[in-house]
Amino acid sequence: MKDNLEDLFNHYNTTINGLTEEEAKERLDNNTNKRKSFLIQLIKDYSFWLLLFAIIFSIFISYIKNESYLVPIILIILLIIEIFVNRKLFKEEKKLYNINEFSNQIKVFRNGEISSKSSSSIVTGDIVELEKDDVPSFDGIVLESNDFFISEDDTLLKSRKLEVKQFLYAGTLVLNGRAKILVTKTKKEIFDLRQYEQQDIIERFYQLITIIILSLIILMIIIGVINKNDFLDVLLFSITLLLAGIPKALSLLLYIISYKSMKKLKSQNIKVKSLKTISSLKNIDVLGYLVNENTFRIQFLKKDISNYNVIDKNYIEKLDDKELIKIVETYQYYSNLSLKEKIRIINCLQELGFHVGIIGYQRNDVFLKNICLLIADINCNSIIKDNCDILIENTNSLNICLLEGKRLDTNIKNILHFLLCESLIEMSLILFSMIFNIELFTNIQIMWLNLIIGYSIAYFLSFENGKEEIFFKNILIKSTIRAVITALVSITLFFYFLKYHNSLIVNSLLFISLIINEFFLGFSSKNIKKSVLTKSILENQIFILGILSLIIIQGFVLITKISNYFIVSGILFHDIVLIIGINILIFLIGEFVKIILYKLKKDNMEEKNEKK
């Protein structure tokens, strides 16, 4: 036994007398989230420095060229948005680590002496002493045991005695006796943070747009040097394109619509603890809950499982992860599960692509928070209620949560489709302008299209009632096709108008055409899969009123002196009518194509079902 203890102490770099205060402090610092303050996080964010550089540079250019300071003002607003959103997201991320302590004080050996410390100060390698009513927030190995009984559930009807060399898991309740424990894992080390698929899609969206725009900027600078254009102008335009094209304001938009969903659920007595939880509500496939004090059920919400056999904890313990992953899809009922077995089952389900939510009942279920969605109802104990992601009143409340998650997920993907399509259209036209060495858009026009028109329409889309599942691949393909067609039409219009007008008027007409296109693109993005040429085109009064208000604002901008920043005078009315007509035609063709594709897909699915 002594040799075994020596191996344990060596492995965890500790001794029978525990750690020193200095060693514990060093380990605690290493285990703490590295981003200790928002300021440090902000300083390390490259986009913050990019915005700051752009502001200084644009002010310098505006000063030496005696031009408007509108671009620097817009960039300053962007910087304020960046700081605000990062601050809010920093606070939200800290909530994910917020697992309240089960007991205020734990007896721990430091410098060879025993003293009481806060549970949050316990680190791996500590030697602690547990006694009656303690609830540890760490895993450990029993070194010494004196009539040491524990309970791993909340019924207190089942207890077991722990002997030397046996494991103690976080969340267990000490019923009687005393034991000396070597801490093997603390609460911050037990689990990785859960994965958010919605966040993954947004990150891929950022990556895609960033790659496209950076490639375009590099090409633009090279062409500008070859054509001997003013390098300062090219550089300022490149920075503007980078800041306006890469949708940094998307973070603010997602924050706003997630917060709106949280408030909506709260009005129905459903408490959501974190904004990121809203995105993880997305589309829960599997729900886990305690049927009775002995049986844990995994309910598959999208498939029927006809196997009603119950798997015992002892059987699961004999299986390795590869064996367990093969059977978790075929069983619903499990008996006598400890926290460890629940984690294994959840991990296997997630490995298979399922999104898991757990309705917690036992106190150690709180540690499931960081690997899946943790739900509590009014019957749960106070520990679960304090630490859950969502607090519900009944099963109906859970259904409301899942529907809201699905609605939000669909709307976010519709928004990404709209913004991606918008960016690809502009990038295509800018590439065209570089090849032919012409100036299509100014810095002000690009920022207006992206930051005012684009994000306003994107926000209005968040009020839709969409509940259909949409895949990122479909968003990318459909956005690209729509962008290519619109860009080709815009180029055709450019050459057509160039026959009758000078380049400045043509550029202004093209700018107006893109604004009109964005309005119709907004209507089309209400539903990516199905045509909106039904009653759904007028559904959602908030969207309709938002678009109308935006049209009024746009009309005011284009017919007043403000228009001097965006277009030139001398534009003919019949040219505007022609542009509107062409954009209506593009919109109608796109919606009719949706009808055809949806019918073909539906027929194909019916044919496959008949064959089955």
XYZ file of C-alpha atoms in Angstrom:
612
model
C 0.000 0.000 0.000
C 2.850 2.350 0.811
C 4.355 1.860 -2.657
C 0.979 2.548 -4.245
C 0.627 5.760 -2.251
C 4.090 6.873 -3.265
C 3.146 6.358 -6.926
C -0.031 8.387 -6.421
C 1.800 11.210 -4.693
C 4.444 11.276 -7.436
C 1.794 11.287 -10.146
C -0.035 14.269 -8.629
C 3.190 15.889 -7.426
C 2.126 16.062 -3.780
C 2.874 14.435 -0.400
C 0.939 12.899 2.476
C 1.179 16.307 4.190
C -0.447 18.033 1.179
C 0.753 21.047 -0.784
C 2.341 24.244 0.390
C 0.394 27.485 0.055
C 2.741 28.585 -2.744
C 2.216 25.362 -4.737
C -1.556 25.577 -4.307
C -1.626 29.205 -5.417
C 0.428 28.408 -8.525
C -1.885 25.533 -9.494
C -4.978 27.617 -8.832
C -3.669 30.357 -11.135
C -2.992 27.776 -13.858
C -6.502 26.335 -13.591
C -8.230 29.707 -13.600
C -9.581 31.028 -16.879
C -6.636 32.714 -18.599
C -8.656 35.776 -19.558
C -8.540 37.277 -16.102
C -9.930 40.631 -17.124
C -11.886 42.131 -19.967
C -9.137 44.711 -20.595
C -6.500 42.024 -21.184
C -8.857 40.176 -23.520
C -9.568 43.364 -25.467
C -5.878 44.198 -25.837
C -5.247 40.729 -27.270
C -8.071 41.112 -29.820
C -6.557 41.923 -33.222
C -9.837 43.444 -34.512
C -9.683 46.092 -31.767
C -6.244 47.251 -32.972
C -7.380 47.050 -36.597
C -10.313 49.350 -35.869
C -8.115 51.715 -33.869
C -5.569 51.878 -36.696
C -8.350 52.436 -39.247
C -9.772 55.318 -37.215
C -6.390 57.062 -36.877
C -5.541 56.436 -40.523
C -8.934 57.632 -41.844
C -8.736 60.813 -39.717
C -5.252 61.452 -41.154
C -6.473 60.937 -44.754
C -9.560 63.100 -44.218
C -7.355 65.869 -42.790
C -4.667 65.971 -45.490
C -7.216 65.628 -48.322
C -9.712 68.019 -46.673
C -12.518 65.440 -47.019
C -15.553 64.560 -44.890
C -14.955 62.963 -41.497
C -17.987 60.696 -41.917
C -15.884 57.537 -42.400
C -13.865 58.088 -39.163
C -17.131 58.761 -37.285
C -18.646 55.480 -38.523
C -15.445 53.643 -37.585
C -15.562 55.136 -34.077
C -19.159 53.894 -33.731
C -17.947 50.446 -34.852
C -15.207 50.523 -32.204
C -17.757 51.378 -29.495
C -19.940 48.477 -30.685
C -16.910 46.155 -30.639
C -16.061 47.087 -27.038
C -19.705 46.838 -25.908
C -20.291 43.392 -27.460
C -16.969 41.974 -26.253
C -17.750 43.208 -22.758
C -21.164 41.539 -22.773
C -19.827 38.273 -24.232
C -17.001 38.259 -21.666
C -19.583 38.421 -18.871
C -21.676 35.710 -20.536
C -18.693 33.378 -20.844
C -17.892 33.802 -17.154
C -21.403 32.544 -16.366
C -20.502 29.189 -17.925
C -17.906 28.644 -15.197
C -20.293 29.682 -12.455
C -20.978 26.475 -10.524
C -21.953 27.529 -7.024
C -20.082 25.897 -4.187
C -21.852 23.040 -2.429
C -20.177 23.783 0.873
C -18.496 26.942 1.970
C -15.478 25.413 3.679
C -13.406 22.255 3.192
C -10.665 21.076 5.548
C -7.409 20.887 3.613
C -3.755 20.165 4.484
C -1.481 23.063 3.583
C 2.136 23.372 4.785
C 1.545 20.165 6.739
C -1.252 21.707 8.815
C -5.012 21.346 8.456
C -7.158 24.437 7.954
C -10.533 25.370 6.473
C -10.518 26.742 2.923
C -13.166 27.738 0.416
C -14.083 24.963 -2.041
C -13.044 27.250 -4.897
C -9.438 27.257 -3.621
C -9.049 23.447 -3.748
C -6.623 22.260 -6.457
C -5.436 18.950 -7.879
C -2.940 17.339 -5.502
C -4.522 18.755 -2.345
C -5.078 16.409 0.604
C -8.487 17.144 2.137
C -10.454 15.774 5.046
C -14.182 15.155 4.556
C -16.765 14.591 7.258
C -20.533 14.414 7.662
C -22.653 16.774 5.456
C -19.714 17.746 3.197
C -20.486 17.809 -0.578
C -17.175 17.962 -2.481
C -16.937 19.736 -5.841
C -13.979 17.581 -6.894
C -13.051 13.968 -7.670
C -10.621 12.143 -5.424
C -9.114 8.894 -4.140
C -9.648 7.733 -0.551
C -6.342 7.567 1.370
C -7.734 6.918 4.831
C -11.278 5.893 5.799
C -13.050 5.796 9.151
C -16.634 4.467 8.901
C -17.005 6.653 5.776
C -20.494 6.433 4.177
C -21.674 8.468 1.183
C -24.802 8.929 -0.973
C -24.582 9.602 -4.725
C -28.213 10.595 -5.186
C -30.727 12.819 -3.442
C -32.975 10.128 -2.034
C -30.523 9.364 0.791
C -32.009 5.858 0.740
C -28.955 4.388 -0.914
C -25.625 4.686 0.764
C -22.330 2.883 0.438
C -19.162 2.704 2.406
C -15.968 3.931 0.780
C -12.729 2.164 1.611
C -9.107 3.062 0.938
C -8.143 3.322 -2.773
C -11.768 3.759 -3.866
C -12.882 6.781 -5.883
C -15.063 9.609 -4.647
C -16.947 11.625 -7.289
C -17.965 15.262 -7.235
C -21.453 15.982 -5.931
C -21.677 13.077 -3.501
C -22.963 13.691 0.011
C -21.022 12.477 3.050
C -23.545 10.750 5.342
C -21.268 9.659 8.145
C -17.671 9.151 9.198
C -14.448 10.788 8.156
C -11.925 10.276 5.325
C -8.708 11.720 3.975
C -8.943 12.308 0.198
C -6.360 13.018 -2.499
C -7.935 15.466 -4.987
C -7.514 14.163 -8.551
C -9.713 16.618 -10.472
C -11.271 19.938 -9.521
C -14.548 21.243 -10.862
C -12.800 23.397 -13.502
C -10.899 20.370 -14.778
C -13.677 17.777 -14.741
C -15.298 18.777 -18.025
C -14.541 20.789 -21.138
C -17.035 23.518 -21.952
C -19.911 22.234 -24.034
C -19.753 22.750 -27.774
C -22.190 25.194 -29.356
C -23.045 24.168 -32.907
C -24.594 27.569 -33.603
C -21.353 29.222 -32.586
C -19.462 26.838 -34.886
C -21.632 27.857 -37.855
C -21.063 31.559 -37.136
C -17.302 31.008 -36.850
C -17.276 29.208 -40.214
C -19.255 32.117 -41.649
C -16.656 34.585 -40.325
C -13.816 32.460 -41.700
C -15.404 32.280 -45.145
C -16.064 36.008 -45.416
C -12.653 36.884 -43.955
C -10.803 34.692 -46.467
C -12.775 36.150 -49.396
C -12.280 39.769 -48.331
C -8.598 39.450 -47.389
C -7.879 37.761 -50.729
C -9.754 40.548 -52.500
C -7.884 43.252 -50.595
C -4.481 41.754 -51.411
C -5.483 41.552 -55.071
C -6.827 45.114 -54.974
C -3.594 46.516 -53.517
C -1.512 44.666 -56.131
C -3.701 45.952 -58.985
C -3.649 49.449 -57.483
C 0.161 49.470 -57.442
C 0.296 48.147 -61.026
C -2.176 50.822 -62.201
C -0.247 53.477 -60.234
C -3.333 54.534 -58.277
C -3.031 56.744 -55.206
C -1.687 54.271 -52.608
C -3.289 56.090 -49.659
C -6.708 55.959 -51.327
C -6.294 52.272 -52.130
C -5.208 51.530 -48.566
C -8.124 53.474 -47.015
C -10.592 51.752 -49.341
C -9.051 48.374 -48.417
C -9.430 49.055 -44.697
C -13.015 50.244 -45.200
C -13.795 47.117 -47.191
C -12.236 44.944 -44.508
C -14.214 46.554 -41.686
C -17.518 46.855 -43.545
C -17.306 43.555 -45.388
C -16.356 41.351 -42.419
C -19.573 41.513 -40.381
C -18.204 42.512 -36.966
C -21.576 44.056 -36.155
C -23.031 40.543 -36.459
C -21.899 39.910 -32.870
C -24.041 42.811 -31.662
C -26.974 41.641 -33.774
C -26.790 38.095 -32.386
C -26.497 39.458 -28.858
C -29.637 41.567 -29.331
C -31.812 38.815 -30.819
C -30.623 36.255 -28.239
C -31.435 38.705 -25.449
C -34.845 39.270 -27.030
C -35.520 35.503 -26.968
C -34.438 35.338 -23.324
C -36.929 38.084 -22.424
C -39.663 36.314 -24.397
C -39.139 33.089 -22.447
C -38.971 34.980 -19.163
C -42.409 36.449 -19.837
C -43.676 32.846 -19.841
C -42.046 32.054 -16.474
C -39.096 30.278 -18.091
C -35.776 31.485 -16.754
C -32.746 31.190 -19.045
C -29.501 31.868 -17.202
C -27.161 32.686 -20.118
C -27.459 34.078 -23.644
C -25.351 31.225 -25.015
C -27.933 28.821 -23.661
C -30.400 30.229 -26.200
C -28.263 28.964 -29.079
C -27.788 25.565 -27.430
C -31.589 25.192 -27.286
C -31.342 24.969 -31.053
C -32.610 21.491 -31.638
C -32.322 19.144 -28.686
C -32.481 15.574 -30.038
C -32.181 13.690 -26.771
C -33.601 14.403 -23.338
C -32.408 12.648 -20.196
C -34.352 12.526 -16.938
C -35.001 10.420 -13.856
C -38.117 8.246 -14.214
C -37.973 7.136 -10.583
C -35.362 6.971 -7.859
C -33.687 4.062 -9.641
C -34.178 4.491 -13.398
C -32.692 7.098 -15.691
C -34.329 7.503 -19.112
C -32.817 8.747 -22.369
C -35.681 9.929 -24.579
C -34.983 10.331 -28.306
C -37.205 13.173 -29.515
C -36.800 12.448 -33.243
C -36.846 8.659 -33.355
C -38.719 5.810 -31.733
C -36.856 3.206 -29.681
C -38.792 -0.033 -29.274
C -36.244 -1.589 -26.897
C -37.596 -1.278 -23.347
C -34.895 -3.339 -21.644
C -33.049 -1.726 -18.744
C -29.245 -1.603 -18.670
C -27.624 -1.763 -15.259
C -24.696 0.372 -14.137
C -22.590 -2.760 -13.592
C -23.009 -3.755 -17.243
C -21.983 -0.288 -18.475
C -18.857 -0.321 -16.328
C -17.670 -3.441 -18.194
C -17.924 -1.700 -21.583
C -15.234 0.555 -22.995
C -16.235 3.740 -24.835
C -16.151 2.094 -28.284
C -18.492 -0.661 -27.119
C -20.806 1.755 -25.324
C -21.142 4.047 -28.344
C -22.516 1.107 -30.346
C -25.473 0.532 -28.033
C -26.511 3.947 -26.678
C -28.805 4.542 -29.680
C -30.767 1.364 -29.009
C -31.551 1.662 -25.285
C -33.659 4.129 -23.322
C -33.541 2.944 -19.727
C -30.568 2.734 -17.362
C -30.540 1.840 -13.666
C -28.390 2.981 -10.769
C -26.367 5.447 -12.860
C -23.707 7.470 -11.089
C -22.428 10.789 -12.407
C -19.552 9.006 -14.161
C -21.864 6.708 -16.169
C -24.164 9.605 -17.108
C -21.175 11.506 -18.480
C -20.053 8.500 -20.522
C -23.516 8.053 -22.027
C -23.859 11.763 -22.834
C -20.392 11.836 -24.430
C -21.267 8.808 -26.593
C -24.531 10.411 -27.729
C -22.711 13.637 -28.578
C -20.094 11.641 -30.468
C -22.964 10.291 -32.591
C -24.114 13.849 -33.318
C -27.015 14.154 -30.871
C -27.750 17.330 -28.912
C -28.429 16.382 -25.316
C -30.454 18.073 -22.606
C -30.662 16.755 -19.047
C -33.410 17.489 -16.535
C -31.376 17.358 -13.341
C -32.669 15.922 -10.087
C -29.666 14.652 -8.149
C -27.259 17.169 -6.689
C -24.254 15.893 -8.651
C -26.181 16.419 -11.891
C -25.049 20.043 -11.666
C -21.673 18.910 -13.011
C -23.376 17.934 -16.272
C -23.855 21.641 -16.943
C -20.626 21.974 -18.851
C -21.147 19.078 -21.243
C -24.840 19.401 -22.081
C -27.885 21.569 -21.439
C -28.902 21.351 -17.781
C -32.602 21.916 -17.078
C -34.312 22.190 -13.700
C -37.992 22.215 -12.781
C -39.774 23.352 -9.640
C -39.383 19.901 -8.070
C -35.581 19.963 -8.214
C -33.423 20.732 -5.198
C -32.005 24.208 -4.636
C -28.490 23.237 -5.787
C -29.753 22.252 -9.252
C -31.993 25.334 -9.447
C -29.116 27.659 -8.605
C -26.787 26.155 -11.215
C -29.052 25.091 -14.100
C -29.103 26.640 -17.573
C -32.889 26.748 -17.761
C -35.513 26.747 -15.015
C -38.943 25.498 -16.146
C -42.308 24.942 -14.488
C -43.506 21.878 -16.426
C -43.065 19.782 -19.580
C -45.032 22.289 -21.630
C -42.486 24.950 -20.674
C -39.749 22.701 -22.035
C -41.598 22.398 -25.360
C -41.823 26.196 -25.545
C -38.052 26.387 -24.967
C -37.293 23.900 -27.739
C -39.602 25.680 -30.192
C -38.000 29.039 -29.410
C -34.557 27.515 -29.870
C -35.550 26.123 -33.247
C -37.099 29.445 -34.307
C -33.999 31.369 -33.287
C -31.706 28.896 -35.032
C -33.641 29.138 -38.324
C -33.703 32.928 -38.181
C -29.981 33.168 -37.502
C -29.289 30.973 -40.531
C -31.635 33.120 -42.633
C -29.700 36.164 -41.441
C -26.381 34.523 -42.333
C -27.763 33.704 -45.800
C -28.782 37.337 -46.274
C -25.447 38.786 -45.076
C -23.370 36.245 -46.986
C -25.292 36.902 -50.192
C -24.979 40.669 -49.693
C -21.203 40.446 -49.131
C -20.624 38.130 -52.112
C -22.532 40.484 -54.443
C -20.461 43.474 -53.355
C -17.201 41.518 -53.490
C -17.972 40.333 -57.028
C -18.678 43.869 -58.209
C -15.558 45.245 -56.537
C -13.480 42.520 -58.220
C -15.062 43.541 -61.524
C -14.207 47.200 -60.897
C -10.573 46.329 -60.163
C -10.176 44.288 -63.325
C -11.482 47.171 -65.450
C -9.776 49.837 -63.315
C -12.988 51.730 -62.541
C -14.403 53.020 -59.266
C -17.852 51.601 -58.585
C -18.345 52.420 -54.905
C -17.010 54.908 -52.395
C -16.116 54.191 -48.758
C -19.349 55.835 -47.592
C -21.482 53.757 -49.962
C -19.934 50.466 -48.803
C -20.461 51.323 -45.142
C -24.036 52.460 -45.760
C -24.912 49.254 -47.637
C -23.388 46.983 -45.009
C -23.840 48.710 -41.683
C -27.129 50.570 -42.130
C -29.264 48.847 -44.770
C -27.821 45.335 -44.399
C -27.896 45.029 -40.616
C -31.290 46.710 -40.291
C -32.868 44.142 -42.637
C -30.973 41.337 -40.881
C -32.437 42.470 -37.554
C -35.978 42.526 -38.952
C -35.481 38.917 -40.102
C -34.999 37.872 -36.466
C -38.741 38.346 -35.872
C -39.709 35.563 -38.275
C -41.474 32.434 -37.038
C -39.233 30.053 -38.989
C -38.826 26.558 -37.557
C -37.342 24.601 -40.454
C -33.964 22.933 -40.200
C -31.374 24.545 -42.475
C -27.846 23.316 -43.072
C -24.794 25.522 -43.513
C -23.978 23.867 -46.856
C -27.384 24.922 -48.216
C -26.810 28.487 -47.024
C -23.451 28.647 -48.779
C -24.657 27.155 -52.077
C -27.847 29.236 -52.301
C -26.074 32.457 -51.271
C -23.372 31.935 -53.898
C -25.867 31.235 -56.705
C -27.987 34.260 -55.801
C -24.892 36.482 -55.508
C -23.457 35.405 -58.875
C -26.762 36.025 -60.690
C -27.253 39.450 -59.070
C -23.641 40.450 -59.758
C -23.953 39.462 -63.444
C -27.179 41.459 -63.782
C -25.516 44.467 -62.086
C -22.529 44.295 -64.464
C -24.911 44.114 -67.428
C -26.739 47.172 -66.104
C -23.404 48.962 -65.708
C -22.501 48.530 -69.385
C -26.040 49.372 -70.493
C -26.184 52.668 -68.573
C -22.636 53.524 -69.608
C -23.933 54.007 -73.152
C -26.182 56.874 -72.078
C -24.595 58.373 -68.927
C -21.214 59.301 -67.530
C -19.463 56.994 -65.058
C -20.528 58.974 -61.963
C -24.250 58.630 -62.771
C -23.759 54.945 -63.630
C -22.052 54.352 -60.276
C -24.919 56.065 -58.467
C -27.481 53.969 -60.367
C -25.594 50.811 -59.457
C -25.563 51.888 -55.797
C -29.335 52.466 -55.889
C -29.791 49.077 -57.609
C -27.934 47.312 -54.789
C -30.090 49.060 -52.171
C -33.281 47.916 -53.939
C -31.820 44.417 -54.296
C -31.179 44.255 -50.542
C -34.840 44.949 -49.812
C -35.984 42.120 -52.081
C -33.201 39.865 -50.787
C -34.548 40.514 -47.292
C -38.007 39.271 -48.323
C -36.473 36.232 -50.023
C -34.430 35.419 -46.898
C -37.617 35.124 -44.819
C -37.531 31.496 -45.920
C -34.493 29.979 -47.641
C -36.201 26.678 -48.500
C -39.714 27.710 -49.548
C -41.091 30.494 -51.721
C -42.448 33.532 -49.907
C -44.875 34.301 -52.772
C -47.758 33.279 -50.546
C -49.400 34.819 -47.533
C -46.026 34.443 -45.779
C -44.667 37.426 -47.699
C -46.919 39.673 -45.598
C -46.550 37.696 -42.365
C -44.629 39.287 -39.514
C -45.859 42.855 -39.287
C -42.657 43.904 -37.540
C -40.640 42.898 -40.617
C -43.024 44.754 -42.978
C -43.083 47.904 -40.836
C -39.290 47.747 -40.470
C -38.767 47.520 -44.220
C -41.232 50.367 -44.844
C -39.470 52.590 -42.303
C -36.124 51.753 -43.897
C -37.491 52.612 -47.364
C -38.716 55.967 -46.034
C -35.303 56.671 -44.476
C -33.566 55.652 -47.708
C -35.886 57.851 -49.773
C -35.206 60.797 -47.452
C -31.446 60.233 -47.787
C -31.547 60.095 -51.595
C -33.787 63.131 -52.228
C -32.303 65.558 -49.699
C -28.893 67.218 -49.465
C -27.627 64.142 -47.611
C -27.600 62.446 -51.019
C -24.422 64.386 -51.869
C -22.527 61.813 -49.792
C -23.948 58.884 -51.779
C -25.067 59.766 -55.331
C -24.680 62.490 -57.958
C -27.456 64.574 -59.500
C -28.867 64.072 -62.990
C -30.368 60.609 -62.456
C -33.472 60.062 -64.623
C -36.742 58.691 -63.240
C -37.187 56.040 -65.954
C -33.755 54.624 -65.087
C -34.903 54.113 -61.489
C -38.097 52.412 -62.739
C -35.992 50.113 -64.932
C -33.755 49.182 -61.974
C -36.764 48.453 -59.749
C -38.356 46.311 -62.462
C -35.204 44.236 -62.991
C -34.789 43.605 -59.268
C -38.455 42.561 -58.993
C -37.852 40.130 -61.860
C -34.778 38.634 -60.117
C -36.810 38.255 -56.930
C -39.731 36.528 -58.698
C -37.482 34.157 -60.647
C -35.665 33.196 -57.435
C -38.944 32.437 -55.631
C -40.296 30.351 -58.538
C -37.046 28.370 -58.564
C -37.593 27.664 -54.850
C -41.058 26.267 -55.643
C -39.631 23.934 -58.290
C -36.711 22.756 -56.140
C -38.944 22.191 -53.110
C -41.410 20.153 -55.191
C -38.604 18.042 -56.686
C -37.147 17.396 -53.243
C -40.566 16.489 -51.843
C -41.272 14.082 -54.740
C -37.839 12.513 -54.280
C -38.466 11.956 -50.551
C -41.880 10.402 -51.244
C -40.325 8.110 -53.843
C -37.671 6.952 -51.365
C -40.331 6.314 -48.703
C -42.390 4.237 -51.148
C -39.348 2.096 -51.976
C -38.728 1.509 -48.273
